[in-house]
Amino acid sequence: MAIKRTKAEKKIAYDQKLCQLLEEYTKVLIAVADNVGSKQLQEIRKGLRGDSIVLMGKNTLIRRCIKVHSEKTGNKDFLELSNLLVGNVGLIFTKGDLKEVREEVAKYKVGAPARVGLVAPVDVVVPPGNTGLDPSQTSFFQVLNIPTKINKGTVEITIPVELIKKGDKVGSSESALLAKLGIRPFSYGLVICNVYDSGSVFSPEVLDLTEEDLMDKFASGVSMVASLSLAISYPTMAAAPHMFLNAYKNVLAVALETDYSYDHADKIKEYLKMPSQMAH
């Protein structure tokens, strides 16, 4: 018979586990776990088994563990995690590729009914078609202003209808109708909200950036630096080529307007005397 641990012993064991994870891992995904059940979490843990560990727990307990670990080791990097522990969140410690782990987590979503009082995470549209309900059920549709007709002894919805908008609370009539139609409009799973990597914290959207995206953003940044440098006449590496070119144009313009000469300016002067040669 297994010996039941006390609450204090459980806290000590949790502390030790978290401290061990903080020692072994440098990458953490912070995930919102709203409406995620224990069975679903178990499936996610199985799917990530190998190079990732999912840790759930009270935010206050995790913060305390991180603080104690920081004081013992002198490693302040993980203190950044404390500020991200808001709401119902969990930590996914990983040694794998962050993008691949996020994609694996996203696979484990479970359909859920529209329960009364829930805030809709997405728009809910009831599609047109035969509902299979008998004509006595038309009152549900009339209350929600859904146009219907009777076809072969059953109620048929004639046009698609936006029943619930994203952000609205689900009412009792909407919930009852969707249940009768067998529609489970919502799906829930762990949603990655922040990424921690070796002391840096960033949005998960960064994981979607490709090398081409980075090069485009870098080129755009260089272009902005060059434009600003030219505007205020401040030399930078980005603006240097443009500054040299502009300076050379000025030198050439002076040479063309005066008797000053050098090889390239002399060629330009010859072209200007006989423009017909420029076509050859």
Short mmCIF file of C-alpha atoms in Angstrom, two decimals:
data_model
loop_
_atom_site.label_atom_id
_atom_site.label_comp_id
_atom_site.label_asym_id
_atom_site.label_seq_id
_atom_site.Cartn_x
_atom_site.Cartn_y
_atom_site.Cartn_z
CA MET A 1 0.00 0.00 0.00
CA ALA A 2 1.41 3.37 -1.07
CA ILE A 3 2.10 5.85 1.72
CA LYS A 4 0.09 9.04 1.27
CA ARG A 5 2.32 12.09 1.32
CA THR A 6 1.43 15.14 3.38
CA LYS A 7 0.81 18.54 1.81
CA ALA A 8 4.21 19.75 2.99
CA GLU A 9 5.94 16.72 1.47
CA LYS A 10 4.17 17.32 -1.84
CA LYS A 11 5.39 20.93 -1.88
CA ILE A 12 8.97 19.83 -1.21
CA ALA A 13 8.78 17.25 -4.01
CA TYR A 14 7.32 19.88 -6.37
CA ASP A 15 10.11 22.32 -5.44
CA GLN A 16 12.76 19.70 -6.16
CA LYS A 17 11.21 18.79 -9.50
CA LEU A 18 10.93 22.40 -10.65
CA CYS A 19 14.47 23.24 -9.52
CA GLN A 20 15.75 20.23 -11.44
CA LEU A 21 13.93 21.40 -14.56
CA LEU A 22 15.37 24.90 -14.17
CA GLU A 23 18.84 23.35 -14.02
CA GLU A 24 18.39 21.11 -17.06
CA TYR A 25 16.38 23.28 -19.47
CA THR A 26 16.95 26.71 -21.03
CA LYS A 27 13.81 26.81 -23.20
CA VAL A 28 10.24 27.10 -21.88
CA LEU A 29 6.89 27.59 -23.57
CA ILE A 30 4.23 29.30 -21.44
CA ALA A 31 0.78 27.95 -22.29
CA VAL A 32 -2.74 29.04 -21.33
CA ALA A 33 -4.69 26.01 -20.09
CA ASP A 34 -8.26 27.35 -19.92
CA ASN A 35 -10.91 24.64 -20.36
CA VAL A 36 -8.26 21.92 -20.73
CA GLY A 37 -9.13 18.75 -18.82
CA SER A 38 -6.80 16.29 -17.06
CA LYS A 39 -7.31 13.60 -19.72
CA GLN A 40 -6.41 16.08 -22.46
CA LEU A 41 -3.28 17.11 -20.53
CA GLN A 42 -2.33 13.46 -20.23
CA GLU A 43 -2.55 13.05 -24.01
CA ILE A 44 -0.40 16.15 -24.53
CA ARG A 45 2.21 14.81 -22.13
CA LYS A 46 2.30 11.53 -24.05
CA GLY A 47 2.68 13.36 -27.35
CA LEU A 48 5.59 15.44 -26.04
CA ARG A 49 7.33 12.59 -24.25
CA GLY A 50 11.02 12.45 -25.05
CA ASP A 51 12.36 15.98 -25.07
CA SER A 52 9.63 18.03 -23.36
CA ILE A 53 7.95 18.10 -19.95
CA VAL A 54 4.65 19.78 -19.09
CA LEU A 55 4.47 21.25 -15.61
CA MET A 56 1.26 22.57 -14.08
CA GLY A 57 0.83 24.13 -10.66
CA LYS A 58 -0.16 27.18 -8.67
CA ASN A 59 1.43 30.37 -9.93
CA THR A 60 2.42 31.48 -6.43
CA LEU A 61 4.20 28.18 -5.78
CA ILE A 62 6.07 28.32 -9.10
CA ARG A 63 7.10 31.95 -8.48
CA ARG A 64 8.44 31.04 -5.06
CA CYS A 65 10.42 28.11 -6.46
CA ILE A 66 11.93 30.29 -9.19
CA LYS A 67 12.89 32.96 -6.64
CA VAL A 68 14.51 30.42 -4.30
CA HIS A 69 16.37 28.80 -7.21
CA SER A 70 17.61 32.21 -8.36
CA GLU A 71 18.89 33.08 -4.89
CA LYS A 72 20.66 29.72 -4.50
CA THR A 73 22.31 29.60 -7.93
CA GLY A 74 22.72 33.30 -8.70
CA ASN A 75 20.99 32.69 -12.06
CA LYS A 76 18.56 35.58 -12.50
CA ASP A 77 17.43 34.63 -16.03
CA PHE A 78 14.41 32.60 -14.98
CA LEU A 79 13.01 35.51 -12.96
CA GLU A 80 11.58 36.69 -16.30
CA LEU A 81 9.20 33.72 -16.13
CA SER A 82 7.61 34.99 -12.91
CA ASN A 83 6.06 37.99 -14.68
CA LEU A 84 4.42 35.66 -17.22
CA LEU A 85 2.63 33.50 -14.65
CA VAL A 86 -0.78 35.14 -14.93
CA GLY A 87 -4.05 33.23 -15.07
CA ASN A 88 -4.40 29.51 -15.69
CA VAL A 89 -1.05 28.75 -17.31
CA GLY A 90 1.40 25.87 -17.48
CA LEU A 91 5.08 25.53 -18.38
CA ILE A 92 6.44 23.31 -21.12
CA PHE A 93 10.17 22.73 -20.62
CA THR A 94 11.82 21.50 -23.80
CA LYS A 95 15.15 20.64 -25.42
CA GLY A 96 13.55 20.33 -28.83
CA ASP A 97 12.84 22.85 -31.57
CA LEU A 98 10.46 25.46 -30.15
CA LYS A 99 8.38 25.74 -33.32
CA GLU A 100 7.99 21.96 -33.63
CA VAL A 101 6.96 21.64 -29.98
CA ARG A 102 4.36 24.39 -30.39
CA GLU A 103 2.96 22.65 -33.49
CA GLU A 104 2.79 19.33 -31.62
CA VAL A 105 0.90 20.96 -28.72
CA ALA A 106 -1.58 22.55 -31.17
CA LYS A 107 -2.60 19.08 -32.42
CA TYR A 108 -4.27 18.20 -29.14
CA LYS A 109 -7.49 20.17 -29.31
CA VAL A 110 -10.81 18.79 -28.12
CA GLY A 111 -14.22 19.86 -29.41
CA ALA A 112 -16.50 21.35 -26.80
CA PRO A 113 -20.19 22.32 -26.66
CA ALA A 114 -21.31 25.92 -26.28
CA ARG A 115 -22.19 25.99 -22.59
CA VAL A 116 -24.27 28.82 -21.16
CA GLY A 117 -22.13 31.69 -19.93
CA LEU A 118 -18.98 30.78 -21.87
CA VAL A 119 -17.26 33.57 -23.79
CA ALA A 120 -17.10 32.52 -27.43
CA PRO A 121 -13.47 32.20 -28.64
CA VAL A 122 -14.65 32.22 -32.27
CA ASP A 123 -17.67 33.25 -34.34
CA VAL A 124 -20.33 30.54 -34.47
CA VAL A 125 -22.20 30.20 -37.76
CA VAL A 126 -25.08 27.77 -38.18
CA PRO A 127 -24.92 26.37 -41.72
CA PRO A 128 -27.96 25.97 -43.98
CA GLY A 129 -29.44 22.53 -44.48
CA ASN A 130 -31.75 19.93 -43.02
CA THR A 131 -31.61 19.77 -39.23
CA GLY A 132 -33.45 16.48 -38.83
CA LEU A 133 -35.73 18.12 -36.23
CA ASP A 134 -39.50 17.79 -36.46
CA PRO A 135 -41.69 20.88 -37.10
CA SER A 136 -42.58 21.20 -33.41
CA GLN A 137 -39.02 22.45 -32.78
CA THR A 138 -39.38 25.59 -34.92
CA SER A 139 -39.82 27.77 -31.80
CA PHE A 140 -36.06 27.50 -31.11
CA PHE A 141 -35.30 28.93 -34.53
CA GLN A 142 -37.93 31.66 -34.30
CA VAL A 143 -36.53 32.95 -30.98
CA LEU A 144 -33.11 33.34 -32.60
CA ASN A 145 -34.46 34.78 -35.87
CA ILE A 146 -33.17 31.89 -37.95
CA PRO A 147 -35.15 31.53 -41.21
CA THR A 148 -36.41 28.00 -41.78
CA LYS A 149 -38.83 25.99 -43.87
CA ILE A 150 -40.45 22.59 -43.53
CA ASN A 151 -39.03 20.09 -45.98
CA LYS A 152 -40.16 16.46 -46.00
CA GLY A 153 -41.48 16.67 -42.47
CA THR A 154 -38.33 18.21 -40.93
CA VAL A 155 -37.03 21.71 -40.25
CA GLU A 156 -34.54 23.04 -42.77
CA ILE A 157 -32.37 26.15 -42.25
CA THR A 158 -32.45 28.19 -45.46
CA ILE A 159 -29.40 30.47 -45.08
CA PRO A 160 -26.22 30.52 -42.97
CA VAL A 161 -26.73 32.48 -39.75
CA GLU A 162 -24.13 34.00 -37.43
CA LEU A 163 -25.47 32.76 -34.12
CA ILE A 164 -22.73 33.95 -31.74
CA LYS A 165 -19.99 36.52 -32.28
CA LYS A 166 -16.47 36.09 -30.94
CA GLY A 167 -16.23 37.60 -27.47
CA ASP A 168 -19.98 37.33 -26.73
CA LYS A 169 -21.34 35.18 -23.93
CA VAL A 170 -23.31 32.10 -24.91
CA GLY A 171 -27.00 32.43 -24.00
CA SER A 172 -29.36 29.63 -22.98
CA SER A 173 -31.26 29.66 -26.31
CA GLU A 174 -28.07 29.50 -28.39
CA SER A 175 -26.67 26.72 -26.22
CA ALA A 176 -29.89 24.68 -26.44
CA LEU A 177 -30.14 25.04 -30.22
CA LEU A 178 -26.52 24.06 -30.88
CA ALA A 179 -26.97 21.03 -28.60
CA LYS A 180 -30.08 19.96 -30.56
CA LEU A 181 -28.16 20.34 -33.83
CA GLY A 182 -25.22 18.35 -32.46
CA ILE A 183 -22.83 21.24 -33.11
CA ARG A 184 -19.75 21.51 -30.87
CA PRO A 185 -18.44 24.85 -32.10
CA PHE A 186 -15.54 25.40 -29.75
CA SER A 187 -12.24 23.58 -29.44
CA TYR A 188 -9.83 23.87 -26.55
CA GLY A 189 -6.21 23.01 -25.97
CA LEU A 190 -3.02 24.46 -24.60
CA VAL A 191 -2.38 27.82 -26.28
CA ILE A 192 1.21 29.05 -26.31
CA CYS A 193 1.20 32.70 -25.21
CA ASN A 194 4.89 33.37 -24.53
CA VAL A 195 8.26 31.83 -25.27
CA TYR A 196 11.31 31.86 -23.00
CA ASP A 197 14.75 31.05 -24.40
CA SER A 198 17.96 31.51 -22.39
CA GLY A 199 16.80 34.65 -20.59
CA SER A 200 14.88 36.19 -23.50
CA VAL A 201 11.09 36.37 -23.66
CA PHE A 202 9.21 36.83 -26.93
CA SER A 203 5.88 36.26 -28.64
CA PRO A 204 5.20 32.83 -30.22
CA GLU A 205 4.60 34.59 -33.57
CA VAL A 206 8.39 35.02 -33.77
CA LEU A 207 8.67 31.26 -34.26
CA ASP A 208 6.83 31.60 -37.58
CA LEU A 209 9.45 33.92 -39.04
CA THR A 210 11.51 32.42 -41.89
CA GLU A 211 15.04 33.37 -42.97
CA GLU A 212 13.48 35.36 -45.82
CA ASP A 213 11.33 37.30 -43.33
CA LEU A 214 14.39 38.11 -41.22
CA MET A 215 16.37 39.23 -44.26
CA ASP A 216 13.48 41.46 -45.39
CA LYS A 217 13.20 43.03 -41.93
CA PHE A 218 16.97 43.49 -41.74
CA ALA A 219 17.06 45.13 -45.18
CA SER A 220 14.15 47.39 -44.18
CA GLY A 221 15.98 48.41 -41.00
CA VAL A 222 19.20 49.16 -42.89
CA SER A 223 17.23 51.25 -45.37
CA MET A 224 15.66 53.28 -42.53
CA VAL A 225 19.05 53.86 -40.87
CA ALA A 226 20.54 54.96 -44.20
CA SER A 227 17.65 57.37 -44.89
CA LEU A 228 17.90 58.93 -41.42
CA SER A 229 21.70 59.21 -41.65
CA LEU A 230 21.47 60.96 -45.02
CA ALA A 231 18.77 63.31 -43.77
CA ILE A 232 20.83 64.52 -40.80
CA SER A 233 24.24 64.13 -42.50
CA TYR A 234 25.44 61.66 -39.89
CA PRO A 235 27.85 59.00 -41.22
CA THR A 236 26.97 55.35 -40.64
CA MET A 237 27.96 52.09 -42.34
CA ALA A 238 24.49 51.87 -43.88
CA ALA A 239 24.68 55.37 -45.34
CA ALA A 240 28.36 55.33 -46.36
CA PRO A 241 27.84 53.99 -49.94
CA HIS A 242 25.16 56.62 -50.60
CA MET A 243 27.32 59.37 -49.11
CA PHE A 244 30.30 58.41 -51.31
CA LEU A 245 28.06 58.28 -54.38
CA ASN A 246 26.49 61.67 -53.62
CA ALA A 247 29.92 63.17 -52.95
CA TYR A 248 31.21 61.81 -56.25
CA LYS A 249 28.20 63.30 -58.07
CA ASN A 250 29.03 66.69 -56.54
CA VAL A 251 32.68 66.41 -57.61
CA LEU A 252 31.62 65.43 -61.12
CA ALA A 253 29.16 68.34 -61.30
CA VAL A 254 31.88 70.79 -60.29
CA ALA A 255 34.27 69.33 -62.89
CA LEU A 256 31.66 69.65 -65.62
CA GLU A 257 31.02 73.31 -64.78
CA THR A 258 34.71 74.26 -64.48
CA ASP A 259 38.04 73.54 -66.14
CA TYR A 260 38.91 70.98 -63.49
CA SER A 261 39.53 67.63 -65.09
CA TYR A 262 40.18 63.97 -64.37
CA ASP A 263 39.76 60.89 -66.56
CA HIS A 264 36.12 60.06 -65.92
CA ALA A 265 35.02 63.72 -65.98
CA ASP A 266 36.84 64.21 -69.30
CA LYS A 267 34.92 61.30 -70.80
CA ILE A 268 31.62 62.77 -69.65
CA LYS A 269 32.58 66.16 -71.10
CA GLU A 270 33.31 64.49 -74.46
CA TYR A 271 29.93 62.76 -74.40
CA LEU A 272 28.18 66.04 -73.67
CA LYS A 273 29.97 67.74 -76.61
CA MET A 274 28.90 64.94 -78.95
CA PRO A 275 25.68 63.39 -77.55
CA SER A 276 25.35 61.17 -80.62
CA GLN A 277 28.25 59.06 -79.33
CA MET A 278 26.26 58.14 -76.23
CA ALA A 279 24.03 55.94 -78.33
CA HIS A 280 26.98 53.76 -79.35
#
